[in-house]
CSV table of C-alpha atoms in Angstrom, one decimal:
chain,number,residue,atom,x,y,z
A,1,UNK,CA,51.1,-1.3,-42.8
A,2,UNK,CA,54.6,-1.4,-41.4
A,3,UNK,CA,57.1,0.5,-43.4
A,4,UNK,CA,61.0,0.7,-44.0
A,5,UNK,CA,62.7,3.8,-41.4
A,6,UNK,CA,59.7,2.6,-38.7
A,7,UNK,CA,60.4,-1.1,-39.5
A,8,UNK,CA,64.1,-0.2,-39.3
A,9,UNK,CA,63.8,2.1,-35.9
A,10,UNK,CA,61.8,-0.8,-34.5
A,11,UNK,CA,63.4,-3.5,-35.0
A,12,UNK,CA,66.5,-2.7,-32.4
A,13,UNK,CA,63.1,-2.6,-29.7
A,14,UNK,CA,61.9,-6.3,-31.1
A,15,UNK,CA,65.5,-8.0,-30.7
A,16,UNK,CA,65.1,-6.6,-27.0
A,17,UNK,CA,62.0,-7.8,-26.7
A,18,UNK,CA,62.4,-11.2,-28.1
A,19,UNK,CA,63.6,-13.1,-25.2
A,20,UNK,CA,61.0,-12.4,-23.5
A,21,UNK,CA,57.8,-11.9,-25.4
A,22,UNK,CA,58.3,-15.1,-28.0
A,23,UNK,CA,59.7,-13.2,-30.9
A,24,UNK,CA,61.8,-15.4,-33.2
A,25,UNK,CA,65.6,-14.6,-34.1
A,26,UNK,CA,67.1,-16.1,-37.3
A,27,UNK,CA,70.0,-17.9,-37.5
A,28,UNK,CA,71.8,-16.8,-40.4
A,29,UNK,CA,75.2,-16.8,-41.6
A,30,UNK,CA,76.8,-13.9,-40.1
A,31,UNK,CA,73.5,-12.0,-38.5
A,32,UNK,CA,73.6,-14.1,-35.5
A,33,UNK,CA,77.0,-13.2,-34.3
A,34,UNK,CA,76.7,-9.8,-35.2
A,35,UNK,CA,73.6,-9.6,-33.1
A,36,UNK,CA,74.7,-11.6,-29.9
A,37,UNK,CA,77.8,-8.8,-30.1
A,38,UNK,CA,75.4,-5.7,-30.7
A,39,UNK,CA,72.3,-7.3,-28.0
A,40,UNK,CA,74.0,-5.4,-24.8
A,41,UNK,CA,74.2,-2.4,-27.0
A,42,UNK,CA,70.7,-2.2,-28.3
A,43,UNK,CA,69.7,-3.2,-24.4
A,44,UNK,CA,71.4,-0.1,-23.3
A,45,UNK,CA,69.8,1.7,-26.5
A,46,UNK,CA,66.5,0.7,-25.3
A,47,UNK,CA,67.1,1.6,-21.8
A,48,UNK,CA,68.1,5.0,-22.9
A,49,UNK,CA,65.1,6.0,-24.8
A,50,UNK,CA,63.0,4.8,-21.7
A,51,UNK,CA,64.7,7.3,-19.2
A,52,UNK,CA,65.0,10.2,-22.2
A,53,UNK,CA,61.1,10.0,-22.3
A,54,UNK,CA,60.8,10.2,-18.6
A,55,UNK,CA,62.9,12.9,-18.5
A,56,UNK,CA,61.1,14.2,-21.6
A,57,UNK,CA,57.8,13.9,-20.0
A,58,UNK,CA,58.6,15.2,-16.7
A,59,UNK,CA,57.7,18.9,-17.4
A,60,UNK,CA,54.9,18.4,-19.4
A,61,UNK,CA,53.3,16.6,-16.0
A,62,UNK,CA,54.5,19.0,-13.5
A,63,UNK,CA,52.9,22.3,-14.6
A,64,UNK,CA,53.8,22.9,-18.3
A,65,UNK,CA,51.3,20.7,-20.2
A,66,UNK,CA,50.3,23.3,-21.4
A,67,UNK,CA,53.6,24.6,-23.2
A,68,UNK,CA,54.0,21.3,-24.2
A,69,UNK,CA,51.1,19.9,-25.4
A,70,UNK,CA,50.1,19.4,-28.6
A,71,UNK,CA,48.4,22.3,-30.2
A,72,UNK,CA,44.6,22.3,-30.2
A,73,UNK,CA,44.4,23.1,-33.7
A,74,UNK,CA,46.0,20.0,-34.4
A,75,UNK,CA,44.4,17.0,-33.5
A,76,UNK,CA,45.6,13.3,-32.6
A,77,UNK,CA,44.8,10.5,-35.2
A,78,UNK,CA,46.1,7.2,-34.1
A,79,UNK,CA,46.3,4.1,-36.5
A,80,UNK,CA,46.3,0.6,-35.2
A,81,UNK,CA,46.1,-2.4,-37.3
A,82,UNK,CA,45.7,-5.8,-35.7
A,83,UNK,CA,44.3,-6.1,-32.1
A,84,UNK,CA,45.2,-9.5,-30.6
A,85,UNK,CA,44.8,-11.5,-27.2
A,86,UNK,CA,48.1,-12.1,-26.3
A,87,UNK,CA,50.7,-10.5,-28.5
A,88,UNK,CA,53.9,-12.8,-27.7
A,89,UNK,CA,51.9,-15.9,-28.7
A,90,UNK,CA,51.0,-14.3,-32.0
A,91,UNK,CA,54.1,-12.1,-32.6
A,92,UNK,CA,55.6,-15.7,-33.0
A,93,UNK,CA,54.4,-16.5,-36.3
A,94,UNK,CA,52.8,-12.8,-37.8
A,95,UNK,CA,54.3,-9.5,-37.9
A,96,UNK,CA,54.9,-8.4,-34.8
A,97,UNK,CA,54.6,-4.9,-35.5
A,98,UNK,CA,51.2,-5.1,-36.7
A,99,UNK,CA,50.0,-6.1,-33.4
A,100,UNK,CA,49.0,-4.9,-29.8
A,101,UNK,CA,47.3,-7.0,-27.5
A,102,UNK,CA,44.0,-5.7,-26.3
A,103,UNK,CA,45.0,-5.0,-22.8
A,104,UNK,CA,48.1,-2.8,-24.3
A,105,UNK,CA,45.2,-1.2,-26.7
A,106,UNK,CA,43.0,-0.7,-23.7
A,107,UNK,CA,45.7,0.9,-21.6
A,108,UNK,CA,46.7,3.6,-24.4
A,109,UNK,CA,43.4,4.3,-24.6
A,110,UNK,CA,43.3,5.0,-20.7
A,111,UNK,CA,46.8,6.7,-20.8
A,112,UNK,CA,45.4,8.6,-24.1
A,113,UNK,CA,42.1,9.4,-22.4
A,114,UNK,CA,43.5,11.2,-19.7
A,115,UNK,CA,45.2,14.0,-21.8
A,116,UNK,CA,42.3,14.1,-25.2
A,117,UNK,CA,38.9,14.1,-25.9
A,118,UNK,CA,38.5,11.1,-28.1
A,119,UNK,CA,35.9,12.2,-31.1
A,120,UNK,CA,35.3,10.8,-34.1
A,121,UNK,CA,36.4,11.4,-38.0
A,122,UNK,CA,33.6,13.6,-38.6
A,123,UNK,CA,34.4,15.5,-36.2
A,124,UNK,CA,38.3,15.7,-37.6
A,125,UNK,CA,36.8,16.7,-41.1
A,126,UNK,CA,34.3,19.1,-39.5
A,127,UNK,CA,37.4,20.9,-38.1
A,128,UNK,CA,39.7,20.6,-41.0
A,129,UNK,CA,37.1,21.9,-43.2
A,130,UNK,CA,36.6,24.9,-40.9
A,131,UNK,CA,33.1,23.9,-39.6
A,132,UNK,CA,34.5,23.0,-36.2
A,133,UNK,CA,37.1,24.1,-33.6
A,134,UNK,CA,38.7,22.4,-30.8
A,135,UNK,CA,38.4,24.2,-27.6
A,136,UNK,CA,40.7,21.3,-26.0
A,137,UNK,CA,43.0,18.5,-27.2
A,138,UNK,CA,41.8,15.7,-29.4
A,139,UNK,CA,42.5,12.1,-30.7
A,140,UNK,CA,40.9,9.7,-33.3
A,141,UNK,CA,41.3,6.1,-33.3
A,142,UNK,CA,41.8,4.3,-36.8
A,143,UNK,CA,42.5,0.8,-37.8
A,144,UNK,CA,43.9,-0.3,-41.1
A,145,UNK,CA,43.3,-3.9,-43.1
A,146,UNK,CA,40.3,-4.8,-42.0
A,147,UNK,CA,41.3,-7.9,-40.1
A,148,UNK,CA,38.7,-9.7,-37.8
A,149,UNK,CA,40.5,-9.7,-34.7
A,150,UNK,CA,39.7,-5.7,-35.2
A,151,UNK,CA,35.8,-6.3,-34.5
A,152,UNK,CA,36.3,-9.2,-31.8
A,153,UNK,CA,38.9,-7.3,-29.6
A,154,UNK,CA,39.1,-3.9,-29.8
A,155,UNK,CA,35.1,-3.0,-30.6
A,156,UNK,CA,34.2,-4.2,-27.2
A,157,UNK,CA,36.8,-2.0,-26.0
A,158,UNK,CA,35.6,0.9,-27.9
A,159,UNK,CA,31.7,0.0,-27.0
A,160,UNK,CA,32.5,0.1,-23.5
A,161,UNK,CA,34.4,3.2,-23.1
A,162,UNK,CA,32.4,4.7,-25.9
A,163,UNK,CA,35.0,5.9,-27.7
A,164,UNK,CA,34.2,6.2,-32.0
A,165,UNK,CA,36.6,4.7,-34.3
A,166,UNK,CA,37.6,4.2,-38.0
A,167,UNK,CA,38.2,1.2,-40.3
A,168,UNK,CA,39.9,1.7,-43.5
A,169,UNK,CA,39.5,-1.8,-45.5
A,170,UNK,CA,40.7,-3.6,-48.0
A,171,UNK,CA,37.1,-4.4,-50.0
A,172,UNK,CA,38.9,-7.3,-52.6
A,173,UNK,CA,39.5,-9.1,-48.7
A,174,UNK,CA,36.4,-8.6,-46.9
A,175,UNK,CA,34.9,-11.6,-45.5
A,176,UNK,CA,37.7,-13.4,-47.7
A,177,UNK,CA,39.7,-16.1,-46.7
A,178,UNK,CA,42.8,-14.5,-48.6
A,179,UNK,CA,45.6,-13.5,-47.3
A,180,UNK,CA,46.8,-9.5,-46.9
A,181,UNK,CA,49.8,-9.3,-49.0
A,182,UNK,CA,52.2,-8.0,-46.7
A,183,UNK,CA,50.9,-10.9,-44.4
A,184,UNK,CA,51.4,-13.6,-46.8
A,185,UNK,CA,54.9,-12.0,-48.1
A,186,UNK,CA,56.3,-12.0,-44.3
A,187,UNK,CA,55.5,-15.7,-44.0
A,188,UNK,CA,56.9,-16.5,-46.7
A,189,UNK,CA,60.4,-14.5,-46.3
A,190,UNK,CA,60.2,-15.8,-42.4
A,191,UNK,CA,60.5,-19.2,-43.8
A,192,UNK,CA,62.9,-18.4,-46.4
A,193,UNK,CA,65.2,-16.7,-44.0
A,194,UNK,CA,65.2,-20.2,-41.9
A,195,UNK,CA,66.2,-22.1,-44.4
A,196,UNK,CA,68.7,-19.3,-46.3
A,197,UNK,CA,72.4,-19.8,-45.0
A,198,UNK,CA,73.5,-16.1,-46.8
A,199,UNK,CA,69.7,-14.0,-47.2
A,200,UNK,CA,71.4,-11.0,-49.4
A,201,UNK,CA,73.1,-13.4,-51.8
A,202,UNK,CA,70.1,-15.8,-51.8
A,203,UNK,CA,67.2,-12.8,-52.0
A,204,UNK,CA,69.6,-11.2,-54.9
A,205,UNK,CA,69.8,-14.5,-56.6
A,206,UNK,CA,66.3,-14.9,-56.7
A,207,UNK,CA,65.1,-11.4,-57.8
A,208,UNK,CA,67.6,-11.8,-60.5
A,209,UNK,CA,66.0,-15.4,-61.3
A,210,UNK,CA,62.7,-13.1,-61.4
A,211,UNK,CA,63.8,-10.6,-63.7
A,212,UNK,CA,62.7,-8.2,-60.6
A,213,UNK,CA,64.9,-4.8,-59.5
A,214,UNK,CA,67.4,-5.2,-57.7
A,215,UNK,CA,67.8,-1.5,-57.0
A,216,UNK,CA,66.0,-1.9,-53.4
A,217,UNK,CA,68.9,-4.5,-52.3
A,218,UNK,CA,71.7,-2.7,-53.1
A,219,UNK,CA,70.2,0.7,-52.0
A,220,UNK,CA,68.6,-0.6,-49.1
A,221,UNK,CA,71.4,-2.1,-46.7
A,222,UNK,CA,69.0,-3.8,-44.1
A,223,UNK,CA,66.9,-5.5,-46.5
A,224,UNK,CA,68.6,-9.0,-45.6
A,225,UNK,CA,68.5,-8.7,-41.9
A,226,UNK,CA,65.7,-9.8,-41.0
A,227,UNK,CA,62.0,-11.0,-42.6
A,228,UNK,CA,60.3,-8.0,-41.3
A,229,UNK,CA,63.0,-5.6,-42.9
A,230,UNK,CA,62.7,-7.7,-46.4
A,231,UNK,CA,58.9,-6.8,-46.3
A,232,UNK,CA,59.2,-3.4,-45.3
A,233,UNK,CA,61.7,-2.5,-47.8
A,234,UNK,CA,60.3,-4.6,-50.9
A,235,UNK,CA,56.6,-3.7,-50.9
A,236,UNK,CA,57.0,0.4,-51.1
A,237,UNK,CA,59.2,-0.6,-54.3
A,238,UNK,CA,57.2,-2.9,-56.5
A,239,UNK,CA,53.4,-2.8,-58.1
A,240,UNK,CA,51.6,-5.7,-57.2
A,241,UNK,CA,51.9,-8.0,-60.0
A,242,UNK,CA,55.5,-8.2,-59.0
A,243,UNK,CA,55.1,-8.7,-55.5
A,244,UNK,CA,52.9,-11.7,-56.7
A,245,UNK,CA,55.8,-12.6,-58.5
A,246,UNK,CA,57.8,-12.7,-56.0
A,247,UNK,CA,55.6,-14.9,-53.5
A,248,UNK,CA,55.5,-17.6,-56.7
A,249,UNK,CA,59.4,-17.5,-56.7
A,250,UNK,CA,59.6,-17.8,-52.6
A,251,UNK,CA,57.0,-20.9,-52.7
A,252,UNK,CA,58.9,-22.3,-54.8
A,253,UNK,CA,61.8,-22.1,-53.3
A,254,UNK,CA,61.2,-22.8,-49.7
A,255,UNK,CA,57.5,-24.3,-50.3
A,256,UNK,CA,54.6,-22.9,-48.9
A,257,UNK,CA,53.3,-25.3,-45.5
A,258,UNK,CA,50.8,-24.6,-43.9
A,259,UNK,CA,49.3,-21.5,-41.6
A,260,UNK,CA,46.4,-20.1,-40.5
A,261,UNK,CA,45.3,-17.2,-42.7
A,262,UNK,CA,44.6,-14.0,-40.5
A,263,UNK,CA,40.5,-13.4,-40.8
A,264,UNK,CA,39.5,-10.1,-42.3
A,265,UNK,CA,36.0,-8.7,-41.2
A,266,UNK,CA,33.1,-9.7,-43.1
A,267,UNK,CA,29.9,-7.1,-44.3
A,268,UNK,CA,27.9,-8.2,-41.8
A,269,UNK,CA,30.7,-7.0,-39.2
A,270,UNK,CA,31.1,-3.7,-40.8
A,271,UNK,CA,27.1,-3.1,-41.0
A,272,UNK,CA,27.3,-3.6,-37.0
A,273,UNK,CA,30.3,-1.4,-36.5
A,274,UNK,CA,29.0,1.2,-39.0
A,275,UNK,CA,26.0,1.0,-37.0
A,276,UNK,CA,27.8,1.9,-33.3
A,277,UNK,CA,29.3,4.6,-34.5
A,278,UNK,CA,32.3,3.7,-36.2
A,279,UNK,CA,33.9,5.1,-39.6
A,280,UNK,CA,33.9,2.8,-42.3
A,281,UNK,CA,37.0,3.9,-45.4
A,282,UNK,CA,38.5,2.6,-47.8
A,283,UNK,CA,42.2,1.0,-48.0
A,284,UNK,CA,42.3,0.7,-51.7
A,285,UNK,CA,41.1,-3.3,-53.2
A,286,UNK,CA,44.1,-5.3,-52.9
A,287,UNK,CA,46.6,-2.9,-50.3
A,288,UNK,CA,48.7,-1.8,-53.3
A,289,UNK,CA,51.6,0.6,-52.9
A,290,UNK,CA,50.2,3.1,-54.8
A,291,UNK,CA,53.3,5.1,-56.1
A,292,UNK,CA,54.5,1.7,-57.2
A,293,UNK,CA,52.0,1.1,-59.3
A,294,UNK,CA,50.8,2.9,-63.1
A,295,UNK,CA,48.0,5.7,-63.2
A,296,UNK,CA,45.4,2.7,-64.5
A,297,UNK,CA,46.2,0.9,-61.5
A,298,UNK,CA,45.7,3.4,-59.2
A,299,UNK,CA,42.2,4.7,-60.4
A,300,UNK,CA,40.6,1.7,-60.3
A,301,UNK,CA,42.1,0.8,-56.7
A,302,UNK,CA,41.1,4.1,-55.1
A,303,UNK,CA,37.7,4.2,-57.1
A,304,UNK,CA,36.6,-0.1,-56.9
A,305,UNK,CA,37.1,-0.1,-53.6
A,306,UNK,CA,34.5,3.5,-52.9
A,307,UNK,CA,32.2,1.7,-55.4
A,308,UNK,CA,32.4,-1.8,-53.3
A,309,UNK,CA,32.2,0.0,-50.2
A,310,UNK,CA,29.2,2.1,-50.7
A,311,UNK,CA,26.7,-0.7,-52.9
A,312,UNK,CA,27.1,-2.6,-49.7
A,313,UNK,CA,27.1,-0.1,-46.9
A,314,UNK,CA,24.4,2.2,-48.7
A,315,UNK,CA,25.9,5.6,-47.9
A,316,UNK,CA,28.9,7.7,-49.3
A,317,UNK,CA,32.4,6.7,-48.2
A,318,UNK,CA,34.7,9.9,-47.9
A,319,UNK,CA,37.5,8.9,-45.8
A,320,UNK,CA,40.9,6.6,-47.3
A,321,UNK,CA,44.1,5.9,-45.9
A,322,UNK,CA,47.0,5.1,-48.2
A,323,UNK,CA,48.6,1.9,-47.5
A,324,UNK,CA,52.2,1.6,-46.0
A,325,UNK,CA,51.7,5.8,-45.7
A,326,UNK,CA,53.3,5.9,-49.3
A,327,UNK,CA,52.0,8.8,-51.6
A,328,UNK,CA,52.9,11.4,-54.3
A,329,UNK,CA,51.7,14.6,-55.6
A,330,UNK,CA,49.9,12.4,-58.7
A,331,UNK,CA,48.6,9.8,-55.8
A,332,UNK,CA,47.1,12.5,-53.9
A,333,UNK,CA,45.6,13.8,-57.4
A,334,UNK,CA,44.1,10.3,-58.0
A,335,UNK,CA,42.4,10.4,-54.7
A,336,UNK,CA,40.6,13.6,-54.8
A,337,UNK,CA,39.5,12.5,-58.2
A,338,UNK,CA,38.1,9.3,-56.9
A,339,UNK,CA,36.0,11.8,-54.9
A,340,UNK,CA,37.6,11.0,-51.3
A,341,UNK,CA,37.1,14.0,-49.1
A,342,UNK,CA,39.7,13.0,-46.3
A,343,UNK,CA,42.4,10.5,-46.8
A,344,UNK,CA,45.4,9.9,-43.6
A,345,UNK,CA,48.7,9.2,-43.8
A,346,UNK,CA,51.2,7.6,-41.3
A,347,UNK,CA,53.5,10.3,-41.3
A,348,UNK,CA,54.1,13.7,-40.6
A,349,UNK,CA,54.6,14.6,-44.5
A,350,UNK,CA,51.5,16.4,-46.2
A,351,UNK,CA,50.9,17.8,-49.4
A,352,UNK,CA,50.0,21.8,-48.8
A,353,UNK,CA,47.8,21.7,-51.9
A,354,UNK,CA,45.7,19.4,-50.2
A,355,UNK,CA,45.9,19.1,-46.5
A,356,UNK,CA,43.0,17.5,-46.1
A,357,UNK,CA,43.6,14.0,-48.2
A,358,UNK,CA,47.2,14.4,-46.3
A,359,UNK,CA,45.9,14.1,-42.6
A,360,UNK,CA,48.4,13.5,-40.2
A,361,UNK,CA,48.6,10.0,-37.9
A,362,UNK,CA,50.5,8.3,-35.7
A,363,UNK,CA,50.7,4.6,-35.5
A,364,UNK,CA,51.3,2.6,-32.8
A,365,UNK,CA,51.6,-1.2,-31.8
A,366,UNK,CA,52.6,-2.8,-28.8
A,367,UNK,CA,56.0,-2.0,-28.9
A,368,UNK,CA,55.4,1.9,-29.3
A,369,UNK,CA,54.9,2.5,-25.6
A,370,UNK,CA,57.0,-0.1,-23.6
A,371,UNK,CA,60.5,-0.1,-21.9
A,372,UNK,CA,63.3,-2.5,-21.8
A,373,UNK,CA,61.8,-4.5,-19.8
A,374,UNK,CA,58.8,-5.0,-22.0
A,375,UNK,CA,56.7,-3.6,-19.4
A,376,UNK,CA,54.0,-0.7,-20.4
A,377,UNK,CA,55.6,3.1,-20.4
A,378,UNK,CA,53.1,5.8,-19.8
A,379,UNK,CA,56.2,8.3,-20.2
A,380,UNK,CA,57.5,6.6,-23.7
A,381,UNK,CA,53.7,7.3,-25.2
A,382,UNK,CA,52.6,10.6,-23.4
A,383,UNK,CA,56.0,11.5,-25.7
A,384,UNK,CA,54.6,10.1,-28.7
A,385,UNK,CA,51.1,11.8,-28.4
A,386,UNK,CA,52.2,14.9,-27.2
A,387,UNK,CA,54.7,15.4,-30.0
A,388,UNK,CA,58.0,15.6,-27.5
A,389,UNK,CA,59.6,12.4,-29.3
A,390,UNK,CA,61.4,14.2,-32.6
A,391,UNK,CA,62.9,11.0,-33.7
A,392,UNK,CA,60.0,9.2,-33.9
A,393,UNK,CA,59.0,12.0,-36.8
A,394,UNK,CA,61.5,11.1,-39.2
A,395,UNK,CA,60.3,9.8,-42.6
A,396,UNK,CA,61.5,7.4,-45.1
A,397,UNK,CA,58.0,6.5,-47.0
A,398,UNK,CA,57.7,7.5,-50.6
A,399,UNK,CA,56.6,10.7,-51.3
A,400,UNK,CA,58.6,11.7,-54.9
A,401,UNK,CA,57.7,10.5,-58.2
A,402,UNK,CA,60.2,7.8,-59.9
A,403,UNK,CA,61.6,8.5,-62.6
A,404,UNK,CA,60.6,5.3,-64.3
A,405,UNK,CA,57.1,4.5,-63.1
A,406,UNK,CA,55.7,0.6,-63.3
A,407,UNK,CA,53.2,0.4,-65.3
C-alpha cells in the first residue's frame, strides 16, 4: 500500500496534478495559503524532474543501454495495486496513489516491454534460487490487495499480451464486501480533513481522546497536511486493533455517510486467474503492518492466510508480500517460519540473511510516469525501470525493531 517518504515525494506530483485530473484540495486553516504560495514552485519542481529524466534517459537510448541498464542478474518486479477505468474520476473519492487507469497500465506495459522480457514469479524464484539465469533483462508484474478492478481491468490486458502476473491477497477480504483498511481509514480522514478547521490540533486532540501515541504527530511533521499523508504516516505506526480504534473515534466525530466499498476479488476470480497463468500470494489476513503488531499477531497473519489460500486453491502458496513494504529482522523470521519461500518488498532494503523473502520491487501508479502536464513520460519511467532515478530509491518504511513493541 502507499507509504510515508513515497506518499510524501508524491504528493508535490498530486497537487500538480489536481487541477486537472479531479484530485481534491482541502481547505484548511493555513494549508490552503501555504499551498496557493508554494503551487508555482512545485509546478516548476515537477517540470524539473520531467527534463532531468529526459536528460537522464538520453544516453541510455543513444548507444549506452547497455552501460546503463539494469543488470541482468537483477531482475524487475513491479507492484501495482488498483487498476481503474478512468483514474481522475476515481482519484476523486479513493486514494489516488493506489490507482492507474488501464490505458496508463497498458502503456508501461508497452514502454516496459520494449526494454524486458516479462516472465513470471517462478521464473524469479527459479533464478534467485540458482536454478535459472537471465541471459537478458527481465520484469515481473505484481498486484497487491486483491481488489476486483485487478481481475476486470488489468487481466484482459495481461491475457492479451500474454504477459504472467502475481496477486498477493488479503484472504479475511476475498469476495468480501469489507473494506481494506487503509481504504476505509483515507475516507474517513478525507472527510475529517473537510470538516477540521486546524487538522494537527484536531488529529492530536483525538488520539489523545483515544489514549493512542502521539509520537507519529509530533515526529512526523506532514502528518496533518493532507488525508493521504495522515494514512501513510499512521498505519506503519499502529497494530490493528488501534487503527480500528481510531476509525471508531473518526466516525464519530465526522460520521460515517455513505460510499461505495471498493470490490475485492472473489475465489471463483482467483481459480480463473490461477488457472491463466497468474501467481496467486498471500498479503497477510487483514493487511496488518506487521512490525506494528506482537509476535502472536504476526504468526497467525502470515500462517491463516497460507492456510486460507491453499484449502481453497488446492496447491502450496510460496510467495508473500509484506504490506506497506514494512518489515524487520523478527518479521522476516516469522515469514520463513510460516514456510513462505519468496516474499517482495517495495523497497530497495533487503535482509542479507535472507534475500530471497526480501525481493526487491518497484511500485508504480499513474502518477509514477507522467510530466507536468499530466501527460504519459516514457523518459520519467524508462528512469524508474532502469534504475537511473536515485531519488526515487530512498527509504523511510520500517525496517528496525521498536523498542516497545505492541502487543
Amino acid at each position: 500500500c502507499p507509504h510515508s517518504v513515497r506518499a510524501r515525494r508524491l504528493e508535490g506530483g498530486l497537487k500538480n496534478l489536481s487541477h486537472m485530473r479531479g484530485i481534491p484540495t482541502f481547505k484548511t486553516s493555513g494549508l490552503q495559503s501555504s499551498w496557493e504560495l508554494s503551487r508555482a514552485a512545485i509546478q516548476w519542481r515537477w517540470r524539473l524532474k520531467a527534463m532531468l529524466a529526459s536528460t537522464i534517459s538520453r544516453p541510455h537510448d543513444h548507444g549506452l543501454a547497455s552501460v546503463l541498464a539494469r543488470r541482468t542478474d537483477s531482475p524487475l518486479v513491479l507492484g501495482y495495486h488498483r487498476v481503474v477505468e478512468r483514474f481522475g474520476a476515481t482519484a476523486h473519492t479513493e486514494m489516488p496513489s493506489m490507482l492507474v487507469s488501464s490505458r496508463m497500465f497498458e502503456r508501461h506495459l508497452d514502454c516496459i516491454g520494449r526494454q524486458f522480457t516479462f516472465v513470471s514469479l517462478g521464473e524469479i524464484a527459479e533464478h534467485i534460487t540458482g536454478s535459472r539465469r537471465f541471459n537478458k533483462p527481465v520484469a515481473a508484474v505484481t498486484f497487491d490487495d486483491g481488489y476486483r478492478d485487478v481481475y476486470e481491468q488489468a487481466f484482459p490486458i495481461l491475457k492479451r499480451k500474454g504477459i504472467p502476473a502475481g496477486v498477493f491477497v488479503v484472504t479475511n477480504l476475498i469476495g468480501r464486501p469489507f473494506w481494506q483498511v487503509h481504504d476505509k481509514l483515507y475516507y474517513l480522514m478525507t472527510k475529517a480533513f473537510a470538516a477540521w478547521r486546524d487538522p494537527r490540533r484536531e488529529m492530536t486532540d483525538l488520539f489523545r481522546a483515544l489514549h493512542l501515541p502521539l509520537a507519529f504527530i509530533t515526529r512526523n511533521k506532514v502528518a496533518a497536511v493532507s488525508p493521504m499523508l495522515a494514512v501513510t504516516s499512521i498505519l506503519p505506526e499502529l497494530p490493528l486493533v488501534e487503527v480500528r480504534r481510531l476509525m471508531d473515534g473518526l466516525e464519530a466525530t465526522v460520521g460515517n455517510g455513505f460510499h461505495n466499498v471498493p470490490q475485492t476479488l472473489g475465489w471463483a476470480e482467483l481459480a480463473e486467474m490461477g488457472r491463466a497463468g497468474i501467481e496467486i500470494g498471500s498479503h497477510t489476513k487483514n493487511h496488518v503492518s506487521l512490525p506494528a503488531e506482537g509476535a502472536e499477531v504476526v504468526a497467525e497473519e502470515l500462517a491463516g492466510s497460507k492456510r486460507q489460500l491453499e484449502r481453497y486453491l488446492g496447491k502450496r502458496v510460496r510467495h508473500f508480500a509484506y504490506p506497506g513494504g514494512q518489515f524487520t529482522p523478527a518479521v522476516v523470521e516469522a515469514v520463513k517460519r510460516a514456510d513462505y519461500d519468496f516474499a517482495y518488498t517495495a523497497c530497495r532494503h533487503s535482509d542479507r540473511s535472507h534475500p530471497a523473502l526480501t525481493i526487491e520491487r518497484l511500485l508504480l501508479w499513474q502518477g509514477s510516469s507522467v510530466d507536468a502536464d499530466g501527460r504519459f513520460s516514457p523518459a520519467i519511467l524508462n528512469c524508474q525501470v532502469q534504475d537511473l532515478w536515485p531519488p526515487a530509491w530512498r527509504c523511510g518504511r520500517t525496517h528496525t525493531e521498536k523498542e516497545q513493541p505492541h502487543g
